[in-house]
Structures are given as structure tokens and as C-alpha cells.
Backbone as a ProteinNet text record, in pm:
[ID]
protein_1_A
[PRIMARY]
MGSLEKFLGKNSLALLGKIAKGWTSFVYLAENNNGKKFAVKVLRDKANRMDMVKREFENLSLANSVRVGPKLFKADFDNNVIAWEYVDGMVFSDWLFSNPKKKELEKFIALLYYQAEKLDEIGLDHGQLTGRGHNIIVSKGKPVIIDFEKASSKRKVHNKNVIDAFFFRNKNSKVVKKIRGIMSE
[TERTIARY]
-1619.3	-1673	-1566.4	-1607.9	-1514.5	-1483.8	-1385.4	-1341.3	-1451.7	-1532.6	-1641.7	-1741.9	-1780.3	-1878.2	-1825.7	-1696.9	-1636.2	-1641.9	-1604.2	-1603.8	-1745.1	-1841.2	-1979.7	-2029.8	-2001.2	-2044.5	-1982.9	-1851.8	-1780.3	-1833	-1881.8	-1923.4	-2075	-2148.3	-2295.7	-2350.7	-2298.4	-2343.1	-2417.1	-2518.7	-2593.3	-2554.9	-2529	-2491.8	-2615.4	-2603.1	-2713.5	-2688.1	-2560.9	-2529.6	-2394.2	-2352.7	-2225.4	-2249.6	-2160.1	-2176.1	-2064.3	-1952.3	-1843.4	-1749.9	-1687.1	-1589.2	-1465.9	-1355.2	-1230.6	-1132.2	-1015.6	-912.5	-865	-854.3	-801.1	-904.7	-1024.4	-1120	-1264.5	-1352.4	-1496.1	-1540.1	-1640	-1696.1	-1842.9	-1880.6	-2017.4	-2083.6	-2214.7	-2292.5	-2346.2	-2328.6	-2376.2	-2439.4	-2519.1	-2576.6	-2578.4	-2576.9	-2581.6	-2726.8	-2746	-2881.4	-2960.4	-2891.3	-2957.3	-2987.9	-2953.3	-2977.9	-2868	-2757.6	-2645.1	-2572.7	-2539.6	-2480.3	-2329.2	-2262.9	-2117.6	-2078.1	-1969.3	-1905	-1798	-1797.7	-1702.9	-1620.9	-1491.1	-1400.5	-1323.4	-1325.9	-1263.2	-1163.4	-1042.9	-940.2	-983.1	-970.4	-1003.5	-898.2	-939.3	-848.5	-725.4	-744.9	-631.1	-562.2	-587.4	-526	-376.8	-302	-157	-113.5	-207.9	-176.3	-215.4	-135.4	-169.6	-171.7	-114	-113.6	-227.5	-326.4	-435.4	-507	-545.1	-620.1	-533.7	-409.1	-318.1	-299.6	-277.7	-258.1	-384.3	-497.7	-623.6	-650.4	-625.6	-646	-557.7	-428.8	-335.1	-370.8	-399.6	-427.7	-561.8	-664.3	-794.8	-791.1	-716.6	-700.3	-636.5	-533.2	-466.2	-561.6	-634.7	-732.3	-839.5	-888.2	-989.5	-937.5	-806.7	-749.6	-770.4	-796.1	-826.9	-969	-1050.9	-1193	-1218.1	-1137.5	-1154.3	-1183.7	-1268.7	-1302.8	-1414.2	-1465	-1567.9	-1506.3	-1584.5	-1532.6	-1500.2	-1375	-1328.7	-1405.8	-1446.3	-1517.7	-1423.7	-1382.3	-1293.8	-1214.3	-1104	-1023.3	-989.9	-987.1	-948.3	-833	-711.1	-592.6	-573.7	-613.9	-600.4	-688.3	-806	-900.1	-906.5	-821	-814.2	-947.2	-1006	-1133.8	-1124.1	-1183.5	-1188.4	-1327.2	-1375.6	-1508.4	-1506.7	-1590.5	-1609.2	-1756.6	-1796.2	-1935	-1968.5	-2081.7	-2127	-2165	-2124.2	-2157.6	-2263.1	-2383	-2491.6	-2482.5	-2468.7	-2457.2	-2429.9	-2384.6	-2353.5	-2204.5	-2149	-2011.1	-2010.6	-1899.6	-1890.1	-1935.6	-1886.3	-1919.1	-2069.1	-2135.5	-2281	-2351.5	-2306.3	-2366.1	-2345.6	-2223.6	-2193.4	-2283.5	-2302.5	-2382.3	-2532.5	-2570	-2712.2	-2751.1	-2658.5	-2680.8	-2710.6	-2614.7	-2634.9	-2639.2	-2697.8	-2701.8	-2561.1	-2538.6	-2408.5	-2366.1	-2455.8	-2423.4	-2385.8	-2456	-2424.8	-2284.9	-2252.8	-2121.2	-2011.7	-2033.8	-1934.3	-1907.5	-2012.7	-1998.3	-1923.1	-1960.6	-1895.4	-1745.9	-1710.9	-1569.8	-1491.6	-1548.3	-1480.2	-1454.7	-1552.7	-1536.4	-1434.3	-1433.5	-1336.7	-1194.8	-1177.9	-1046.4	-1000.6	-1091.3	-1057.7	-1007.5	-1076.8	-1035.4	-900.8	-881.9	-754.7	-640.1	-663.7	-562.2	-529	-632.1	-609.7	-521.6	-548.1	-465.3	-322.9	-309.7	-176.4	-101.2	-169.5	-105.9	-50.9	-117.9	-69.3	22.2	47.5	141.4	85.1	-47	-109.5	-158.5	-94.2	-133.9	-233	-353.3	-455.9	-415.2	-375.6	-325.7	-429.6	-558.5	-661.7	-786.3	-766.1	-879.9	-937.8	-866.8	-916.4	-978.1	-971.6	-1035.7	-1183.1	-1266.2	-1410.6	-1469.7	-1384.8	-1432.9	-1501.9	-1468	-1533	-1488.5	-1379.2	-1332	-1375.5	-1468.1	-1530.2	-1680.4	-1739.5	-1883.3	-1946.7	-2061	-2135.1	-2251.6	-2247.2	-2349.8	-2411	-2536.8	-2606.9	-2534	-2484.5	-2416.9	-2272.4	-2223.5	-2086.5	-1997.3	-1868.1	-1776.7	-1727.7	-1715.3	-1651.9	-1551.5	-1425	-1319.4	-1312.6	-1314.5	-1310.8	-1191.9	-1174.1	-1074.4	-931.2	-882.3	-748.3	-644.4	-678.6	-588.3	-455.1	-458.2	-335.2	-278.4	-336.2	-282.7	-143.6	-66.6	69.2	116.3	188.2	253	400.7	439.4	577.8	593.2	485.8	489.8	475.9	518.3	496.3	345.1	294.8	150.8	114.2	2.6	-45.5	-196.2	-268.8	-413.4	-484.5	-450.8	-517.5	-486.8	-361.9	-325.5	-394.8	-409.1	-476.6	-623.8	-688.3	-828.5	-840.8	-748.9	-750.2	-740.9	-648.9	-633.8	-757.5	-809.6	-926.8	-1049.2	-1065.9	-1184.1	-1169	-1045.2	-1032	-929.8	-828.3	-717.9	-719.7	-773.5	-769.7	-879.9	-844	-942.2	-1026	-975.9	-1050	-1138.5	-1134.6	-1208.2	-1357	-1440.7	-1585.3	-1618.6	-1542.9	-1564.3	-1538	-1426.7	-1392.5	-1500	-1541.1	-1643.9	-1775.3	-1812.7	-1937.8	-1930	-1819.6	-1803.1	-1807	-1737.3	-1739.9	-1880.9	-1955	-2092.4	-2180.2	-2168.8	-2250.4	-2208.1	-2078	-2029.1	-2062.2	-2086.9	-2118.1	-2267.1	-2346.6	-2491.8	-2523.2
-2075.9	-1959.9	-1904.8	-1871.6	-1821.3	-1673.9	-1627.7	-1488.5	-1389.3	-1420.6	-1331.5	-1318.5	-1431.1	-1430.5	-1354	-1372.4	-1299.8	-1149.4	-1108	-966.2	-908	-978.6	-930.8	-917.8	-1018.1	-1016	-901.3	-881.9	-774.5	-636	-622.5	-491.4	-476.8	-570.6	-567.9	-552.1	-634	-632.3	-760.8	-749.1	-865.5	-890.9	-1015.9	-1054.5	-1053.6	-988.6	-984.3	-1075	-1103.7	-1191.8	-1161.6	-1248.8	-1231.6	-1142.2	-1045.2	-956.7	-970.3	-1031	-1048.7	-1160.6	-1221.3	-1326.6	-1292.3	-1273	-1242.9	-1357.6	-1341	-1444	-1467.5	-1361.3	-1373.6	-1350.1	-1306.1	-1269	-1282.7	-1277.6	-1268.5	-1134.9	-1073.9	-949.9	-973.9	-936.7	-957.9	-824.1	-825.6	-708.3	-733	-634.2	-644.7	-511.9	-513.7	-387.8	-384.4	-261.3	-244.9	-230.2	-208.4	-198.3	-80.1	22.2	140.4	126.9	11.2	-11.2	39.1	87.1	133.3	10.7	15.5	-100.2	-84.7	-200.2	-206.9	-320.9	-299.9	-407.1	-464.4	-596.1	-663.5	-760.4	-736.2	-817.4	-912.2	-1041.4	-1145.7	-1222	-1237.8	-1314.1	-1460.4	-1516.9	-1658.9	-1745.7	-1862	-1953.9	-1989.9	-2013.6	-2055.9	-1940.2	-1818.9	-1701.3	-1695.3	-1643.7	-1632.9	-1491.4	-1399.7	-1261.5	-1233.9	-1278	-1267.9	-1124.1	-1031.4	-892	-811.1	-879.5	-813.6	-709.3	-744.3	-652.6	-532.8	-558.6	-450	-352.9	-406.8	-321.8	-243.2	-311.3	-242.3	-133.4	-163	-65.2	57.7	36	147.7	231.4	163.9	234.8	307.4	242.5	307.2	423.2	407.7	517.8	638.7	612.8	719.5	785.1	704.1	757.9	839.2	788.5	861	995.5	1007.8	1134.2	1247.4	1213.7	1314	1295.2	1230.1	1209.4	1127.7	1024.4	932.7	794.9	721.5	585.3	581.2	460.3	445.6	467.6	518.2	549.6	421	411.7	297.3	287.6	165.2	143.6	83.4	-40.8	-108.6	-218	-253	-365.8	-453	-582.1	-680	-759.6	-720.3	-781.6	-926.3	-959.3	-1096.6	-1193.9	-1147.5	-1234.8	-1208.2	-1117.7	-1087.2	-1041.5	-940.4	-885.1	-732.5	-669.2	-523.6	-482.9	-368.5	-322.5	-172.7	-132.7	8.1	29.6	156.8	187.2	135.1	70.3	14.1	125.3	110.3	206.8	142.1	196.9	145.9	210.3	128.8	183.5	75.1	118.4	27.8	37.1	-73.3	-63.9	28.4	96.1	197.9	147.1	32.2	-14.7	-37.1	-91.3	-110.3	24.7	120	253.6	319.1	311.1	373.5	318.3	187.1	125	130.1	195.7	222.3	356.9	416.1	539	662.7	703.8	829	946.4	1053.5	1176.3	1236.9	1317.1	1381.4	1461.3	1540.3	1622.6	1534	1422.1	1329.5	1271.7	1232.1	1174.4	1278.9	1400.5	1506.5	1531.8	1537.8	1559.9	1442.8	1319.7	1200.2	1201	1229	1229.1	1335.8	1453.9	1561.8	1520	1458.9	1414.6	1301.6	1210.2	1100.4	1152.6	1245.9	1308.3	1376	1444.2	1512.2	1409.5	1297.6	1194.4	1134.2	1109.6	1054.8	1151.9	1281.1	1382.2	1382.6	1368.9	1366.2	1247	1131.2	1012.6	1035.2	1096.7	1126.8	1221.6	1322.8	1421.3	1358.6	1255.8	1192.3	1073.9	1048	941.6	801.2	785.5	653.6	611.7	510.8	457.4	343.7	358.8	254.6	126.6	135.6	19.8	-62.9	-42	-124.2	-42.3	70.4	155.2	126.1	48.5	21.4	-117.3	-176.7	-306.6	-284	-353.8	-338.1	-232.7	-160.5	-53.7	-102.1	-222.1	-278.1	-214.2	-141.5	-76	69.6	104.8	237	214	256.2	243.7	379.7	379.2	502.3	502.3	595.6	607.3	747.5	753.8	882.8	972.8	912.2	986.8	1022.9	987.1	1023	898.2	913.2	799.5	773.5	646.8	605	496.6	524.6	427.9	329.6	200.5	96.2	3.5	-88.1	-195.4	-142.9	-105.7	-49.2	-152.3	-279.2	-385.3	-384.2	-362.6	-367.8	-229.2	-126.5	8.8	15.6	116.7	126.6	271.1	301.8	433.3	419.8	303.3	279.3	288	263.1	273	418.6	444.1	576.8	594.8	708.9	733.6	779.2	724.9	764.1	741.3	765.3	744.1	828.3	956.7	1044.8	1002.1	966.3	921.7	791.2	702.4	575.2	599.6	688	722	785.4	875.1	942	840.6	745.6	642.7	552.6	515.1	427.4	490.9	620	689.4	743.2	779.6	854.5	805.4	729.6	704.6	570.5	465.9	334	325.6	343.3	352.4	225.9	111.1	-13.8	-48.1	34.5	9.2	41.7	-47.8	-23.2	96.1	114	226.6	358.1	366.4	488.2	517.6	414.8	433.6	480.3	424	462.1	606.6	643.4	779.8	878.7	846.7	935.7	951.4	841.1	845.8	935.7	922.5	1005.1	1151.3	1176	1314	1384.9	1309	1372.3	1403	1367.2	1391.1	1539
4290.7	4222.4	4128.5	4004.7	3905.8	3923.6	3848.1	3860	3824.4	3723.8	3686.7	3801.5	3857.6	3966.6	4088	4118.4	4230.9	4206.5	4086.6	4052.3	4060.1	4003.2	4005.4	4148.3	4231.4	4371.3	4449.6	4433.4	4504.1	4469	4346.6	4297.1	4282.6	4341.7	4338.3	4196.9	4106.7	3967.7	3934.3	3850.6	3803.1	3657.6	3625	3489.2	3399.5	3282.9	3186.8	3067.5	3038.1	2926	2865.2	2772.3	2702.2	2581.5	2558.6	2443.3	2339.6	2378.1	2281.7	2326.9	2225.7	2252.2	2170	2239.2	2170.8	2185.1	2126.9	2131.9	2275.4	2352.7	2488.7	2598.7	2560.7	2665.2	2620.5	2719.4	2697	2753.3	2690.9	2742.8	2773.2	2895.2	2941.9	2970.3	2969.6	3007.5	3147.8	3234.2	3372.2	3410.7	3517.3	3565.1	3716.2	3769.5	3914.5	3960.1	4088.6	4145	4090.1	4039.4	3983.9	3835.2	3777.5	3635.8	3543.7	3601.4	3520	3464.7	3335.4	3269.2	3254.3	3260	3248.4	3156.4	3082.1	3006.6	3098.6	3112.8	3202.2	3117.7	3112.5	3031.2	3122.1	3086	3166.8	3080.5	3131.5	3061.3	3049.4	2931.3	2909.7	2977.8	3023.4	3092.9	3010.1	2880.4	2797.6	2725.5	2769.6	2706.5	2736.8	2641.8	2659.5	2698.3	2716.8	2750.2	2894.4	2986.8	3128.6	3179.8	3104.1	3147.8	3084.6	3026.2	2955	3040.8	3162.6	3247.9	3286.4	3320.5	3357.7	3241.3	3121.8	3003.6	2969.4	2970.9	2939.3	3042.4	3169.2	3276.2	3255.8	3233.4	3214.9	3092	2980.7	2856.1	2860.5	2916.1	2924.3	3023.9	3132.3	3227.4	3159.7	3080	3007.1	2906.5	2832.1	2735.7	2807.6	2919.6	2997.2	3046.1	3066.6	3114.6	3014.1	2886.1	2784	2730.5	2811.8	2782.4	2656.5	2635.8	2524	2581.7	2513	2553.7	2655.8	2680	2782.3	2919.9	3012	3145.2	3222.3	3265.7	3342.7	3473.9	3509.9	3636.2	3739.4	3719.8	3816.1	3746.5	3810.3	3763.7	3883.1	3859.8	3961.6	3900.4	3935.5	3875.1	3919.7	4041.8	4091.8	4014.1	3974.8	3904.2	3753.7	3703.8	3560.7	3502.3	3568.3	3524.4	3525.8	3424.9	3418.4	3368.1	3415	3373.8	3346.5	3254.7	3221.1	3190.9	3187.2	3157.2	3017.6	3007.8	2881	2784.3	2659.6	2555.3	2465.5	2470.2	2388.1	2250.5	2147.7	2013.3	1911.5	1795	1684	1651.4	1602.2	1554.9	1432.7	1412.3	1307.8	1172.3	1128	993.1	975.9	1077.5	1069.3	1059.6	1139.7	1137.2	1001.3	948.9	819.8	709.9	708.5	603.3	631.6	742.4	768.6	707.6	632.7	557.2	641.7	724.3	798.1	699.6	742.5	661.4	655.1	552.2	532	655.3	712	830.4	948.8	967.3	1077	1059.2	936.6	907.3	927	881.6	899.5	1047.7	1127	1271.6	1335.7	1297.3	1350	1319.3	1193.6	1152.7	1229.2	1244.3	1318.1	1463.3	1526.2	1665.4	1677.5	1579.9	1584.1	1562.5	1469.2	1450.5	1579.5	1646.3	1772.2	1875.2	1887.1	1982.5	1942.9	1813.6	1765.7	1795.6	1776	1807.7	1956.8	2040.9	2186.1	2223.2	2164.5	2191.5	2140.9	2023.9	1970.3	2063.5	2115.7	2204.8	2332.1	2385.1	2508.3	2479.9	2350.1	2313.4	2325.1	2309.2	2317.4	2179.6	2122.8	1992.3	2015.1	1963.4	1983.3	1912.6	1787.5	1714.4	1641.8	1671.3	1606.6	1572.3	1509.6	1475.7	1338.2	1256.6	1121.6	1113.8	997.2	978.4	952	1025.1	1005.3	1099.2	1168.6	1254.4	1380	1426.4	1545.2	1675.4	1674	1796.5	1803.7	1716.2	1720.1	1728.2	1839.1	1857.7	1830.9	1763.5	1740.3	1838.6	1930.7	2034	2026.4	1993.4	1978.5	1878.4	1771.1	1665.9	1693.4	1811.6	1849.5	1856.8	1821.2	1828.4	1970.8	2003.4	2128.9	2090.9	2114	2084.9	2201.1	2169	2272.1	2250.3	2342.3	2336.4	2331.8	2448.7	2461	2505.2	2500.9	2546	2471.6	2341.3	2261.8	2232.1	2291.4	2273.3	2336.7	2296.7	2349.8	2354.2	2459.3	2467.6	2429.9	2382.9	2341.2	2189.2	2115.5	1969.2	1925.9	1804	1745.6	1728.7	1771.7	1760.9	1620.4	1573.5	1441.1	1428.5	1534.9	1534.3	1428.4	1421.6	1325.5	1181.6	1154.1	1019.6	982.2	1077.3	1052.9	1017.7	1094.2	1066.8	928.4	896.4	766.8	652.3	663.5	560.4	554.1	668.5	677.6	611.2	628.5	576.5	434	394	269.5	167.9	207.5	115.1	42	99.9	35.5	-70.1	-194.6	-303.4	-321.2	-278.6	-294.7	-174.6	-73	50.3	35.4	86	87.1	176.5	284.5	375.7	302.3	230.8	157	52.3	-20.7	-124.2	-63.1	49.5	115.2	165.1	229	279	162	53.5	-64.1	-118	-121.3	-169.9	-84.4	46.3	136.9	128.6	122.3	119.5	-12	-117.1	-246.9	-261.4	-162.8	-168.6	-162
[MASK]
+++++++++++++++++++++++++++++++++++++++++++++++++++++++++++++++++++++++++++++++++++++++++++++++++++++++++++++++++++++++++++++++++++++++++++++++++++++++++++++++++++++++++++++++++++++++++

């Protein structure tokens, strides 16, 4: 029996399917007997980051201490598996290009800045908030920052500045152009 199956069995979870494939891990969707859904991240066999679960656990626990990120469920360090409550939503870039209303975007940005400030205050640098915005999920109009595997409390924190540049400063960015377009409505 593989590590995923062991983890699911120990925690009375049923596998619903794979939802993501990363360089070092796979993420699956599972649910408990009450229908509550969880994202379950499993280290890939050929991964070179053997401390992935430990790092994600420590960083997500720290983020959760200021109410940021999906709520941590459990970690199994022996089998390299970690789970948190599943966040149903869209990745930020997909949501942005689905043309939210100006008020929705303003509320979203304010909430994301608040979360970035909270991470900055506790000294946790996420490190991957930009790009295509895949580590920011929009759930019911609110941001949820995910994927804390590469976050660090050893680097200089700059989450709020990174968000600011991602949304407003890079003149050639499609994200900046889209946000400006919506805000000028």
C-alpha cells in the first residue's frame, strides 16, 4: 500500500481524484464521511525535496496562526503526506480575466493586502505570490493564499511589496493592464 492510501485510510478519507501535479508532489482531492473536502499533497517518489511536508506543515501552521491560508488538517511525516481543507474557487488570473466588477476587485485587493501584511508581520515570506497567480485562489470573492512549501521565515519578508508590484507596477504585465482597465470603469 502506498503512502497516499495509508494516509487516506488512517484518516477515513475517500479519494476523489488528482487536482494538481507539481515538480515535487501531487495534490489530490479527498473527502471524509461528512462530505468535507481536503487537498492532500504527496511527495513524488523521485522528488529531491525530502523535507517538503515538514516545511509545508511549519509554514502553513505559521500562516494559519494569523488566519491566512487554507486550514491545516494533518501531516504524516513518515509517509510524506500533508492535507488541508480544500478551497473551492478559481486561480487568481482566471478570476481576474473573468471580468469581476470594480467593487469586487477592490474588496479582493484590500483583503489580499491584509493577508500579505499579516504574513509580513510574522516574518513569513511566501516567495511565490506572483507569476500567473496560481498560488492565490479566489473563493467566494475572497483571496486564499496556498502552497506554503517554499515559504520561509529566514528570508526578508516582502509579501505586500510583491503584491503591489504584481498588481500595479509592471507596465507590460497583462495583470496590471487588466486591473487598470477594471478600476477605470
